[in-house]
PDB file of C-alpha atoms in Angstrom:
ATOM      1  CA  UNK A  26       0.000   0.000   0.000  1.00  0.00           C
ATOM      2  CA  UNK A  27       1.421   3.366  -0.977  1.00  0.00           C
ATOM      3  CA  UNK A  28       1.563   6.124   1.617  1.00  0.00           C
ATOM      4  CA  UNK A  29      -0.046   9.351   0.716  1.00  0.00           C
ATOM      5  CA  UNK A  30       2.109  12.432   1.339  1.00  0.00           C
ATOM      6  CA  UNK A  31       0.513  15.284   3.165  1.00  0.00           C
ATOM      7  CA  UNK A  32       0.384  18.479   1.149  1.00  0.00           C
ATOM      8  CA  UNK A  33       0.243  20.531   4.335  1.00  0.00           C
ATOM      9  CA  UNK A  34       3.711  21.286   5.727  1.00  0.00           C
ATOM     10  CA  UNK A  35       3.335  24.598   7.582  1.00  0.00           C
ATOM     11  CA  UNK A  36       0.902  26.597   9.653  1.00  0.00           C
ATOM     12  CA  UNK A  37      -1.592  28.743   7.842  1.00  0.00           C
ATOM     13  CA  UNK A  38      -1.732  32.482   8.435  1.00  0.00           C
ATOM     14  CA  UNK A  39      -5.025  32.063  10.285  1.00  0.00           C
ATOM     15  CA  UNK A  40      -3.519  29.519  12.701  1.00  0.00           C
ATOM     16  CA  UNK A  41      -0.502  31.761  13.280  1.00  0.00           C
ATOM     17  CA  UNK A  42      -2.762  34.750  14.015  1.00  0.00           C
ATOM     18  CA  UNK A  43      -4.797  32.664  16.472  1.00  0.00           C
ATOM     19  CA  UNK A  44      -1.631  31.624  18.361  1.00  0.00           C
ATOM     20  CA  UNK A  45      -0.467  35.262  18.462  1.00  0.00           C
ATOM     21  CA  UNK A  46      -3.827  36.397  19.823  1.00  0.00           C
ATOM     22  CA  UNK A  47      -3.736  33.736  22.549  1.00  0.00           C
ATOM     23  CA  UNK A  48      -0.217  34.791  23.583  1.00  0.00           C
ATOM     24  CA  UNK A  49      -1.315  38.429  23.722  1.00  0.00           C
ATOM     25  CA  UNK A  50      -4.276  37.538  25.951  1.00  0.00           C
ATOM     26  CA  UNK A  51      -2.066  35.508  28.290  1.00  0.00           C
ATOM     27  CA  UNK A  52       0.431  38.381  28.520  1.00  0.00           C
ATOM     28  CA  UNK A  53      -2.333  40.878  29.254  1.00  0.00           C
ATOM     29  CA  UNK A  54      -3.780  38.589  31.932  1.00  0.00           C
ATOM     30  CA  UNK A  55      -0.340  38.177  33.527  1.00  0.00           C
ATOM     31  CA  UNK A  56       0.334  41.904  33.650  1.00  0.00           C
ATOM     32  CA  UNK A  57      -3.086  42.672  35.092  1.00  0.00           C
ATOM     33  CA  UNK A  58      -2.738  39.847  37.639  1.00  0.00           C
ATOM     34  CA  UNK A  59       0.730  40.723  38.890  1.00  0.00           C
ATOM     35  CA  UNK A  60       0.518  44.459  38.343  1.00  0.00           C
ATOM     36  CA  UNK A  61       3.068  47.161  37.676  1.00  0.00           C
ATOM     37  CA  UNK A  62       4.792  46.596  41.020  1.00  0.00           C
ATOM     38  CA  UNK A  63       6.020  43.166  39.983  1.00  0.00           C
ATOM     39  CA  UNK A  64       7.593  44.609  36.852  1.00  0.00           C
ATOM     40  CA  UNK A  65       9.217  47.400  38.868  1.00  0.00           C
ATOM     41  CA  UNK A  66      10.565  44.862  41.395  1.00  0.00           C
ATOM     42  CA  UNK A  67      12.087  42.955  38.492  1.00  0.00           C
ATOM     43  CA  UNK A  68      13.706  46.191  37.310  1.00  0.00           C
ATOM     44  CA  UNK A  69      15.143  46.782  40.774  1.00  0.00           C
ATOM     45  CA  UNK A  70      16.584  43.270  40.931  1.00  0.00           C
ATOM     46  CA  UNK A  71      18.057  43.655  37.455  1.00  0.00           C
ATOM     47  CA  UNK A  72      19.632  46.976  38.405  1.00  0.00           C
ATOM     48  CA  UNK A  73      21.159  45.436  41.558  1.00  0.00           C
ATOM     49  CA  UNK A  74      22.746  42.733  39.406  1.00  0.00           C
ATOM     50  CA  UNK A  75      23.913  45.286  36.846  1.00  0.00           C
ATOM     51  CA  UNK A  76      25.527  47.400  39.559  1.00  0.00           C
ATOM     52  CA  UNK A  77      27.313  44.435  41.150  1.00  0.00           C
ATOM     53  CA  UNK A  78      28.611  43.322  37.744  1.00  0.00           C
ATOM     54  CA  UNK A  79      29.885  46.843  37.047  1.00  0.00           C
ATOM     55  CA  UNK A  80      31.687  46.871  40.409  1.00  0.00           C
ATOM     56  CA  UNK A  81      33.282  43.496  39.633  1.00  0.00           C
ATOM     57  CA  UNK A  82      34.300  44.806  36.208  1.00  0.00           C
ATOM     58  CA  UNK A  83      35.884  47.891  37.824  1.00  0.00           C
ATOM     59  CA  UNK A  84      37.857  45.661  40.183  1.00  0.00           C
ATOM     60  CA  UNK A  85      39.070  43.402  37.366  1.00  0.00           C
ATOM     61  CA  UNK A  86      39.976  46.413  35.222  1.00  0.00           C
ATOM     62  CA  UNK A  87      42.027  47.864  38.066  1.00  0.00           C
ATOM     63  CA  UNK A  88      43.965  44.638  38.569  1.00  0.00           C
ATOM     64  CA  UNK A  89      44.553  44.182  34.825  1.00  0.00           C
ATOM     65  CA  UNK A  90      45.712  47.721  34.048  1.00  0.00           C
ATOM     66  CA  UNK A  91      47.169  48.989  37.332  1.00  0.00           C
ATOM     67  CA  UNK A  92      45.049  52.149  37.004  1.00  0.00           C
ATOM     68  CA  UNK A  93      42.333  52.753  39.586  1.00  0.00           C
ATOM     69  CA  UNK A  94      38.811  52.169  38.285  1.00  0.00           C
ATOM     70  CA  UNK A  95      35.669  53.412  39.991  1.00  0.00           C
ATOM     71  CA  UNK A  96      31.954  53.787  39.574  1.00  0.00           C
ATOM     72  CA  UNK A  97      30.894  57.408  39.500  1.00  0.00           C
ATOM     73  CA  UNK A  98      27.355  57.649  40.914  1.00  0.00           C
ATOM     74  CA  UNK A  99      25.241  60.639  39.921  1.00  0.00           C
ATOM     75  CA  UNK A 100      22.935  61.639  42.783  1.00  0.00           C
ATOM     76  CA  UNK A 101      19.932  63.940  42.572  1.00  0.00           C
ATOM     77  CA  UNK A 102      17.826  64.814  45.631  1.00  0.00           C
ATOM     78  CA  UNK A 103      19.608  62.196  47.723  1.00  0.00           C
ATOM     79  CA  UNK A 104      18.953  59.322  45.286  1.00  0.00           C
ATOM     80  CA  UNK A 105      21.269  57.926  42.633  1.00  0.00           C
ATOM     81  CA  UNK A 106      19.964  58.502  39.102  1.00  0.00           C
ATOM     82  CA  UNK A 107      22.795  56.954  37.054  1.00  0.00           C
ATOM     83  CA  UNK A 108      26.346  55.610  37.160  1.00  0.00           C
ATOM     84  CA  UNK A 109      29.333  55.207  34.852  1.00  0.00           C
ATOM     85  CA  UNK A 110      32.535  53.164  35.025  1.00  0.00           C
ATOM     86  CA  UNK A 111      35.567  55.455  35.002  1.00  0.00           C
ATOM     87  CA  UNK A 112      39.335  54.866  34.839  1.00  0.00           C
ATOM     88  CA  UNK A 113      41.768  57.126  36.685  1.00  0.00           C
ATOM     89  CA  UNK A 114      44.861  57.741  34.519  1.00  0.00           C
ATOM     90  CA  UNK A 115      47.853  60.076  34.763  1.00  0.00           C
ATOM     91  CA  UNK A 116      46.285  62.295  32.108  1.00  0.00           C
ATOM     92  CA  UNK A 117      42.917  62.512  33.867  1.00  0.00           C
ATOM     93  CA  UNK A 118      39.815  60.412  34.371  1.00  0.00           C
ATOM     94  CA  UNK A 119      38.369  58.572  31.364  1.00  0.00           C
ATOM     95  CA  UNK A 120      34.862  57.157  31.225  1.00  0.00           C
ATOM     96  CA  UNK A 121      35.212  53.491  30.235  1.00  0.00           C
ATOM     97  CA  UNK A 122      31.606  52.360  29.880  1.00  0.00           C
ATOM     98  CA  UNK A 123      28.384  54.042  28.961  1.00  0.00           C
ATOM     99  CA  UNK A 124      26.224  55.878  31.476  1.00  0.00           C
ATOM    100  CA  UNK A 125      23.655  53.529  33.062  1.00  0.00           C
ATOM    101  CA  UNK A 126      20.415  55.012  34.360  1.00  0.00           C
ATOM    102  CA  UNK A 127      18.261  53.812  37.242  1.00  0.00           C
ATOM    103  CA  UNK A 128      14.935  52.332  36.066  1.00  0.00           C
ATOM    104  CA  UNK A 129      11.679  54.094  36.826  1.00  0.00           C
ATOM    105  CA  UNK A 130      10.051  53.246  40.188  1.00  0.00           C
ATOM    106  CA  UNK A 131      13.429  52.138  41.599  1.00  0.00           C
ATOM    107  CA  UNK A 132      15.128  54.059  44.425  1.00  0.00           C
ATOM    108  CA  UNK A 133      18.918  53.834  44.818  1.00  0.00           C
ATOM    109  CA  UNK A 134      20.932  55.301  47.685  1.00  0.00           C
ATOM    110  CA  UNK A 135      24.647  55.020  48.399  1.00  0.00           C
ATOM    111  CA  UNK A 136      27.007  55.949  51.219  1.00  0.00           C
ATOM    112  CA  UNK A 137      29.543  57.444  48.734  1.00  0.00           C
ATOM    113  CA  UNK A 138      29.519  58.965  45.226  1.00  0.00           C
ATOM    114  CA  UNK A 139      32.680  57.186  44.018  1.00  0.00           C
ATOM    115  CA  UNK A 140      33.172  53.451  44.515  1.00  0.00           C
ATOM    116  CA  UNK A 141      36.875  53.015  43.753  1.00  0.00           C
ATOM    117  CA  UNK A 142      39.346  50.105  43.641  1.00  0.00           C
ATOM    118  CA  UNK A 143      43.144  50.427  43.762  1.00  0.00           C
ATOM    119  CA  UNK A 144      45.838  48.529  41.832  1.00  0.00           C
ATOM    120  CA  UNK A 145      45.581  45.271  43.794  1.00  0.00           C
ATOM    121  CA  UNK A 146      41.768  45.099  43.671  1.00  0.00           C
ATOM    122  CA  UNK A 147      41.006  46.290  47.178  1.00  0.00           C
ATOM    123  CA  UNK A 148      38.268  48.833  47.745  1.00  0.00           C
ATOM    124  CA  UNK A 149      39.298  52.233  49.090  1.00  0.00           C
ATOM    125  CA  UNK A 150      36.368  52.161  51.561  1.00  0.00           C
ATOM    126  CA  UNK A 151      33.409  50.052  52.637  1.00  0.00           C
ATOM    127  CA  UNK A 152      30.761  50.674  50.007  1.00  0.00           C
ATOM    128  CA  UNK A 153      27.060  50.085  50.488  1.00  0.00           C
ATOM    129  CA  UNK A 154      24.357  50.708  47.892  1.00  0.00           C
ATOM    130  CA  UNK A 155      20.651  50.127  48.591  1.00  0.00           C
ATOM    131  CA  UNK A 156      18.272  49.386  45.725  1.00  0.00           C
ATOM    132  CA  UNK A 157      14.519  49.410  46.435  1.00  0.00           C
ATOM    133  CA  UNK A 158      11.554  48.525  44.260  1.00  0.00           C
ATOM    134  CA  UNK A 159       7.927  48.902  45.359  1.00  0.00           C
ATOM    135  CA  UNK A 160       7.875  45.645  47.358  1.00  0.00           C
ATOM    136  CA  UNK A 161      11.419  44.239  47.387  1.00  0.00           C
ATOM    137  CA  UNK A 162      14.881  45.656  48.085  1.00  0.00           C
ATOM    138  CA  UNK A 163      18.519  44.667  47.677  1.00  0.00           C
ATOM    139  CA  UNK A 164      21.849  45.692  49.117  1.00  0.00           C
ATOM    140  CA  UNK A 165      25.126  45.712  47.193  1.00  0.00           C
ATOM    141  CA  UNK A 166      28.162  45.868  49.474  1.00  0.00           C
ATOM    142  CA  UNK A 167      31.902  45.841  48.822  1.00  0.00           C
ATOM    143  CA  UNK A 168      34.310  44.417  51.404  1.00  0.00           C
ATOM    144  CA  UNK A 169      37.282  46.843  51.607  1.00  0.00           C
ATOM    145  CA  UNK A 170      40.094  44.369  52.248  1.00  0.00           C
ATOM    146  CA  UNK A 171      39.241  41.879  49.502  1.00  0.00           C
ATOM    147  CA  UNK A 172      37.210  44.048  47.135  1.00  0.00           C
ATOM    148  CA  UNK A 173      34.594  41.305  46.869  1.00  0.00           C
ATOM    149  CA  UNK A 174      31.110  42.387  45.837  1.00  0.00           C
ATOM    150  CA  UNK A 175      28.089  40.910  47.609  1.00  0.00           C
ATOM    151  CA  UNK A 176      24.465  41.326  46.564  1.00  0.00           C
ATOM    152  CA  UNK A 177      21.738  40.318  49.004  1.00  0.00           C
ATOM    153  CA  UNK A 178      17.981  40.718  49.085  1.00  0.00           C
ATOM    154  CA  UNK A 179      17.007  42.753  52.149  1.00  0.00           C
ATOM    155  CA  UNK A 180      13.221  42.578  51.831  1.00  0.00           C
ATOM    156  CA  UNK A 181      11.697  42.212  55.318  1.00  0.00           C
TER     157      UNK A 181
END
């Protein structure tokens, strides 16, 4: 008995549109169920990770080049609004990375404006940065002696 080959090998445009509509409805239901606060909390967590990675990058850059690297935090009204990775050279300070801004609905405070590492990777001071979303918060700290960066959730 000969097998009959199916002439249908792909989805039709109507089936594809139906799948897209179902995905859109599920997304809309998820956003309305979890609300804007959940998205803002995700932005706060992402920013905490981004900040800790930038601090680790500054430390590694300092060790590799011998030039001090630091994060320059830009405060406004007591809260940090952005930061940039900067390298301290004999000819002056040079911004290494692009300016990173704090997401909307996220509050960032820091004990210092410059978070700097010296040639052997140690921090020049004990740094502490607090990142808060609507319902959750994180703390990024740098241990001075080792220069290690620690990120912890501090939500009560």
